[in-house]
C-alpha positions as protocol buffer text, in pm:
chain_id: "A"
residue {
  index: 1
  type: UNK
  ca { x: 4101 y: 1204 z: -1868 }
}
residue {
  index: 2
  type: UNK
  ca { x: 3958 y: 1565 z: -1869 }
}
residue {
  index: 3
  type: UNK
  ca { x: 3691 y: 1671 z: -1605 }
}
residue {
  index: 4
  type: UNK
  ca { x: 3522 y: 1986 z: -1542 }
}
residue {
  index: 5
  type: UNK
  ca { x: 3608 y: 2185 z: -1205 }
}
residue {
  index: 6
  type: UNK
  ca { x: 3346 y: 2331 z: -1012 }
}
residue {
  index: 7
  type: UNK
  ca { x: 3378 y: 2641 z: -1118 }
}
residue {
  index: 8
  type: UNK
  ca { x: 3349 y: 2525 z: -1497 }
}
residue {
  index: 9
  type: UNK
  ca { x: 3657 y: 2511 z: -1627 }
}
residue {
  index: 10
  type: UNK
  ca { x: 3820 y: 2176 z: -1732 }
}
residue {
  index: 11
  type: UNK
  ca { x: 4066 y: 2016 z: -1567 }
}
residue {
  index: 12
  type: UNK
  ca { x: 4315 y: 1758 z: -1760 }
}
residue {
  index: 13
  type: UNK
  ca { x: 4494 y: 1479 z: -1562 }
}
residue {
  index: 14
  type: UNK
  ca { x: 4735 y: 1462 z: -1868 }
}
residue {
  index: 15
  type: UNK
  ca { x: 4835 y: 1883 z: -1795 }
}
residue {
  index: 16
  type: UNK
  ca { x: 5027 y: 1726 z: -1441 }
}
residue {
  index: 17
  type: UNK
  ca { x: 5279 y: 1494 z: -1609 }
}
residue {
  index: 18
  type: UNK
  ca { x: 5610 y: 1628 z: -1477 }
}
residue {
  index: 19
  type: UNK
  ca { x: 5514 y: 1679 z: -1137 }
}
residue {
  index: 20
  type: UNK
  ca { x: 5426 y: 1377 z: -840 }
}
residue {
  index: 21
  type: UNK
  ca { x: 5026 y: 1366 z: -745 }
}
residue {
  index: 22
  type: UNK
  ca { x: 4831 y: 1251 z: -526 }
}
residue {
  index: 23
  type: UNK
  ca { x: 4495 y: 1156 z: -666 }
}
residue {
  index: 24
  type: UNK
  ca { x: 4222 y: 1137 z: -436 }
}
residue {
  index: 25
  type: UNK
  ca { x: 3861 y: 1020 z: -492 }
}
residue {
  index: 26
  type: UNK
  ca { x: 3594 y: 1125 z: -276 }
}
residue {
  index: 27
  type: UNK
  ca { x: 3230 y: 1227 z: -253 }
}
residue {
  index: 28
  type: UNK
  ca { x: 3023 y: 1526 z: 6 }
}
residue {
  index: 29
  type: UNK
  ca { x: 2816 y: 1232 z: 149 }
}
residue {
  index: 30
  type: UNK
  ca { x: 3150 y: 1003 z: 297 }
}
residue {
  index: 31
  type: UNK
  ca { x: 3247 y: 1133 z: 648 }
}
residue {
  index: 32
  type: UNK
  ca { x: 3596 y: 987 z: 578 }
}
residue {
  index: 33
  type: UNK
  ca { x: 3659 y: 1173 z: 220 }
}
residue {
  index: 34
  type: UNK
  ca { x: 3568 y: 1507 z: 452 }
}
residue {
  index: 35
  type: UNK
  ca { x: 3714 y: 1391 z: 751 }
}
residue {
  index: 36
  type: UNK
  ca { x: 4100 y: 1369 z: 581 }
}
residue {
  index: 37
  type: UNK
  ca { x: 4087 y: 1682 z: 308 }
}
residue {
  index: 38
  type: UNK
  ca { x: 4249 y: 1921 z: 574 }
}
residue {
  index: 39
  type: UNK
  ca { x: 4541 y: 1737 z: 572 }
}
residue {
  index: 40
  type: UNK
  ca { x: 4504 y: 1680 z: 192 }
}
residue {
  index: 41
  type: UNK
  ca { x: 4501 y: 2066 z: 151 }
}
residue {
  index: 42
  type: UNK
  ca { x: 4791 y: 2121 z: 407 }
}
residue {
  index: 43
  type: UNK
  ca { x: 4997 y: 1834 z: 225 }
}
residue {
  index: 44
  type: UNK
  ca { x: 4903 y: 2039 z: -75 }
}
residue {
  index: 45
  type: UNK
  ca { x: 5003 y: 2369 z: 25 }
}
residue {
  index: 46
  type: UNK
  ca { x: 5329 y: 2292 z: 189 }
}
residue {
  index: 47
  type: UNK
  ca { x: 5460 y: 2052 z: -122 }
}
residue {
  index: 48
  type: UNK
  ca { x: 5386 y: 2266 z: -418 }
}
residue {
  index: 49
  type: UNK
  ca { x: 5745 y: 2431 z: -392 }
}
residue {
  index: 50
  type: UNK
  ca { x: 5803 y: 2086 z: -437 }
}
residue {
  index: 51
  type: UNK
  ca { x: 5605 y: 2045 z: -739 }
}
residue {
  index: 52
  type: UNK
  ca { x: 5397 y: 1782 z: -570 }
}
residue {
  index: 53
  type: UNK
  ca { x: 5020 y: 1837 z: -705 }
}
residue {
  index: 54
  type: UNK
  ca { x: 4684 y: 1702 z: -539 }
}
residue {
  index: 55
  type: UNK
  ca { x: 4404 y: 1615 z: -751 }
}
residue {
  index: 56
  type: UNK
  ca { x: 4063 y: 1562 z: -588 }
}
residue {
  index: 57
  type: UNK
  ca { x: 3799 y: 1370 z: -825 }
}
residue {
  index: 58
  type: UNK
  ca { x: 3452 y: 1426 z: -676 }
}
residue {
  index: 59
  type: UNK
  ca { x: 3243 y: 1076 z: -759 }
}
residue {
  index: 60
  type: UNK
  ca { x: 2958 y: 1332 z: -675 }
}
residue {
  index: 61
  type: UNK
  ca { x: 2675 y: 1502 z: -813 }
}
residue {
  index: 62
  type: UNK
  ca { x: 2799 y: 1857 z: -935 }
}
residue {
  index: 63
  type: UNK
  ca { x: 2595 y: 2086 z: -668 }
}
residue {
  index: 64
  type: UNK
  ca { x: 2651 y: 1922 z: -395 }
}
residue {
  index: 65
  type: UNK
  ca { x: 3031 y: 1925 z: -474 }
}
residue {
  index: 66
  type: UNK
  ca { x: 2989 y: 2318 z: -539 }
}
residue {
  index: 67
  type: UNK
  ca { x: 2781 y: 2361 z: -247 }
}
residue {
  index: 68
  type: UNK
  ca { x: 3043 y: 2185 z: 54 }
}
residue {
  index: 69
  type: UNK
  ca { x: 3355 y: 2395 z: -145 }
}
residue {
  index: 70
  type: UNK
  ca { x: 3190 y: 2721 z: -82 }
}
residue {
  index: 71
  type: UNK
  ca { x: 3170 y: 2605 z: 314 }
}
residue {
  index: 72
  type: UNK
  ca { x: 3483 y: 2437 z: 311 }
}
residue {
  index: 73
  type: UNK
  ca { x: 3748 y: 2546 z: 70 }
}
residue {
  index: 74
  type: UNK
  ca { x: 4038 y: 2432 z: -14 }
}
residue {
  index: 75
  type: UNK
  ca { x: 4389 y: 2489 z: -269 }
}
residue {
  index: 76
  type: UNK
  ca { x: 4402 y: 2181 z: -423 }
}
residue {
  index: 77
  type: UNK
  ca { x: 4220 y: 2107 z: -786 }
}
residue {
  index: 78
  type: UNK
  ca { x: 3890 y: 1984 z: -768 }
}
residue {
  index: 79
  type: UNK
  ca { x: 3717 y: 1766 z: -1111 }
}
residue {
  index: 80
  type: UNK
  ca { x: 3365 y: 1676 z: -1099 }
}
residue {
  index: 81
  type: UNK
  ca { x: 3408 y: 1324 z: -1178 }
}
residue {
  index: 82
  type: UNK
  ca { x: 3059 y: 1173 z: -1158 }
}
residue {
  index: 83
  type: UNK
  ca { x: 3063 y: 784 z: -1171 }
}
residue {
  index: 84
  type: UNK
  ca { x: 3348 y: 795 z: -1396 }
}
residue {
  index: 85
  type: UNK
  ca { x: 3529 y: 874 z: -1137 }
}
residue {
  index: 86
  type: UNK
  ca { x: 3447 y: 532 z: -953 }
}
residue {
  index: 87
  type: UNK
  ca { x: 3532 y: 351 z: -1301 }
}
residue {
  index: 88
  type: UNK
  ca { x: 3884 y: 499 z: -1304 }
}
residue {
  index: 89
  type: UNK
  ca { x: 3928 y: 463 z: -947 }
}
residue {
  index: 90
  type: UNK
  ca { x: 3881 y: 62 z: -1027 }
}
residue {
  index: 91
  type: UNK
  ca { x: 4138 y: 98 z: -1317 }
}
residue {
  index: 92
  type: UNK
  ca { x: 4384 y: 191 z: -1054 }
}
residue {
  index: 93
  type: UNK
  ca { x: 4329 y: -80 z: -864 }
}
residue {
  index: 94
  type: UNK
  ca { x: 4009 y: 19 z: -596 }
}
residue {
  index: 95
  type: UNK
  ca { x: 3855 y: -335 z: -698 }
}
residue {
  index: 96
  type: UNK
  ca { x: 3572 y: -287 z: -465 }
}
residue {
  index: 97
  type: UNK
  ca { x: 3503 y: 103 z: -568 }
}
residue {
  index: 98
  type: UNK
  ca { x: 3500 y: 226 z: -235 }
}
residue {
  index: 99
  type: UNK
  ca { x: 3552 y: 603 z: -104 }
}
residue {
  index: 100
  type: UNK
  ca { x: 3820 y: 744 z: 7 }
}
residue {
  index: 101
  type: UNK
  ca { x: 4065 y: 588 z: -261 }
}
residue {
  index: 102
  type: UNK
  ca { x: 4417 y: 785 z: -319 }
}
residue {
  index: 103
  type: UNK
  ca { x: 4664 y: 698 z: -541 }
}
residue {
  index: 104
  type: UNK
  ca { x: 5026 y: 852 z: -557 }
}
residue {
  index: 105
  type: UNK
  ca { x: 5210 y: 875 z: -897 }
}
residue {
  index: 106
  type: UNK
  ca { x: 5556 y: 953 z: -1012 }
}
residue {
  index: 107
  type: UNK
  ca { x: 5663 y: 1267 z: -1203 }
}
residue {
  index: 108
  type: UNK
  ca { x: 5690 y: 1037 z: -1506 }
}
residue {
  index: 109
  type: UNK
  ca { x: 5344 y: 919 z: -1452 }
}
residue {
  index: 110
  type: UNK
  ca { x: 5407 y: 588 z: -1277 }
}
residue {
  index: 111
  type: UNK
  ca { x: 5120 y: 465 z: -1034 }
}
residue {
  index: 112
  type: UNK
  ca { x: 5383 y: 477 z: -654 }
}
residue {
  index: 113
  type: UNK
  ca { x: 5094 y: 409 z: -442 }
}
residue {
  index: 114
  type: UNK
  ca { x: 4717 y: 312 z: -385 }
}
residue {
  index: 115
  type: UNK
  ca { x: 4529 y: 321 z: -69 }
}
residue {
  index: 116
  type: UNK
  ca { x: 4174 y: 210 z: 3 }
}
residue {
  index: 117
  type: UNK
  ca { x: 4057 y: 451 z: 336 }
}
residue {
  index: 118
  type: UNK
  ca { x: 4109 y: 729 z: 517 }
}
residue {
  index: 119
  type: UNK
  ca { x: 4446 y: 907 z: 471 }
}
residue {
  index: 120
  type: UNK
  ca { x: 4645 y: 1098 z: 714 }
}
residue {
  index: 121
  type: UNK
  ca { x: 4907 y: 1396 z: 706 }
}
residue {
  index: 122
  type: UNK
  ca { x: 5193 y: 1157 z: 768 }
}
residue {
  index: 123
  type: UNK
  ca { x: 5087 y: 921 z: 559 }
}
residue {
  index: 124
  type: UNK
  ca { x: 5134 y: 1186 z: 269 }
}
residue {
  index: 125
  type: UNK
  ca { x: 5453 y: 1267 z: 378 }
}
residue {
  index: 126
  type: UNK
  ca { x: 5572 y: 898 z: 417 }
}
residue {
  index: 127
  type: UNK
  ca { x: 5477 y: 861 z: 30 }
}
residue {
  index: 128
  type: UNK
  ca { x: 5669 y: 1230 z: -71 }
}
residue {
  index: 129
  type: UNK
  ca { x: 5969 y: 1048 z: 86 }
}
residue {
  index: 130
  type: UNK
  ca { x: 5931 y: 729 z: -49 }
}
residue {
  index: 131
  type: UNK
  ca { x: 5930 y: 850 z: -398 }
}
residue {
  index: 132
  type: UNK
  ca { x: 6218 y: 1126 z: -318 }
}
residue {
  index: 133
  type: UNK
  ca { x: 5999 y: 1440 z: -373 }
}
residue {
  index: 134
  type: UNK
  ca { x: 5963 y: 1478 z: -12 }
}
């Protein structure tokens, strides 16, 4: 799947084979998506040596995503993922397409880990370890 970033360049899921993500859906409007992307961002920051990657899929209108990024920014990679972003969150496994939903995959691509909710910093790191790219 390909999205476009805020900024307007295109982002492709397929261009982080190689290298663990976390994928996180979320949208401006959930207080819980907001609530844990600080500790997305520092999970972000402090793994990429690692060659962890975090992916954030807005299921969000486009401005509003644009607008809460220029308030609140933050390292990771940002797609503007619309409704399809719900769809793909179900094909993971988010059966009742709720926000937040994270999922953790493998270097080779291999879905690790799903979670329906709010994440937390040591959450994060308890799924780094469990896949051995702590």
């Amino acid at each position: 799947s390909t999205f476009d970033t805020p900024d307007g360049a295109r982002l492709a899921l397929a261009s982080f084979r190689g290298h663990p993500v976390v994928l996180n859906f979320w949208a401006t409007w959930c207080p819980p998506c907001v609530r844990e992307m600080p500790a997305l961002d520092r999970f972000a920051r402090e793994h990429a040596a690692r060659g962890w990657r975090v992916v954030g899929l807005a299921a969000d209108k486009p401005e509003p995503v644009r607008e809460f990024l220029a308030r609140a920014p933050i390292s990771y990679a940002i797609g503007l993922a619309g409704f399809a972003g719900i769809e793909l969150s179900r094909r993971l496994g988010n059966l009742a397409g709720g926000l937040p939903f994270t999922a953790v995959f493998g270097r080779d691509g291999r879905l690790l880990q799903r979670h329906m909710g709010e994440t937390s910093y040591d959450q994060l790191i308890d799924w780094a370890r469990s896949t051995g790219s702590a």
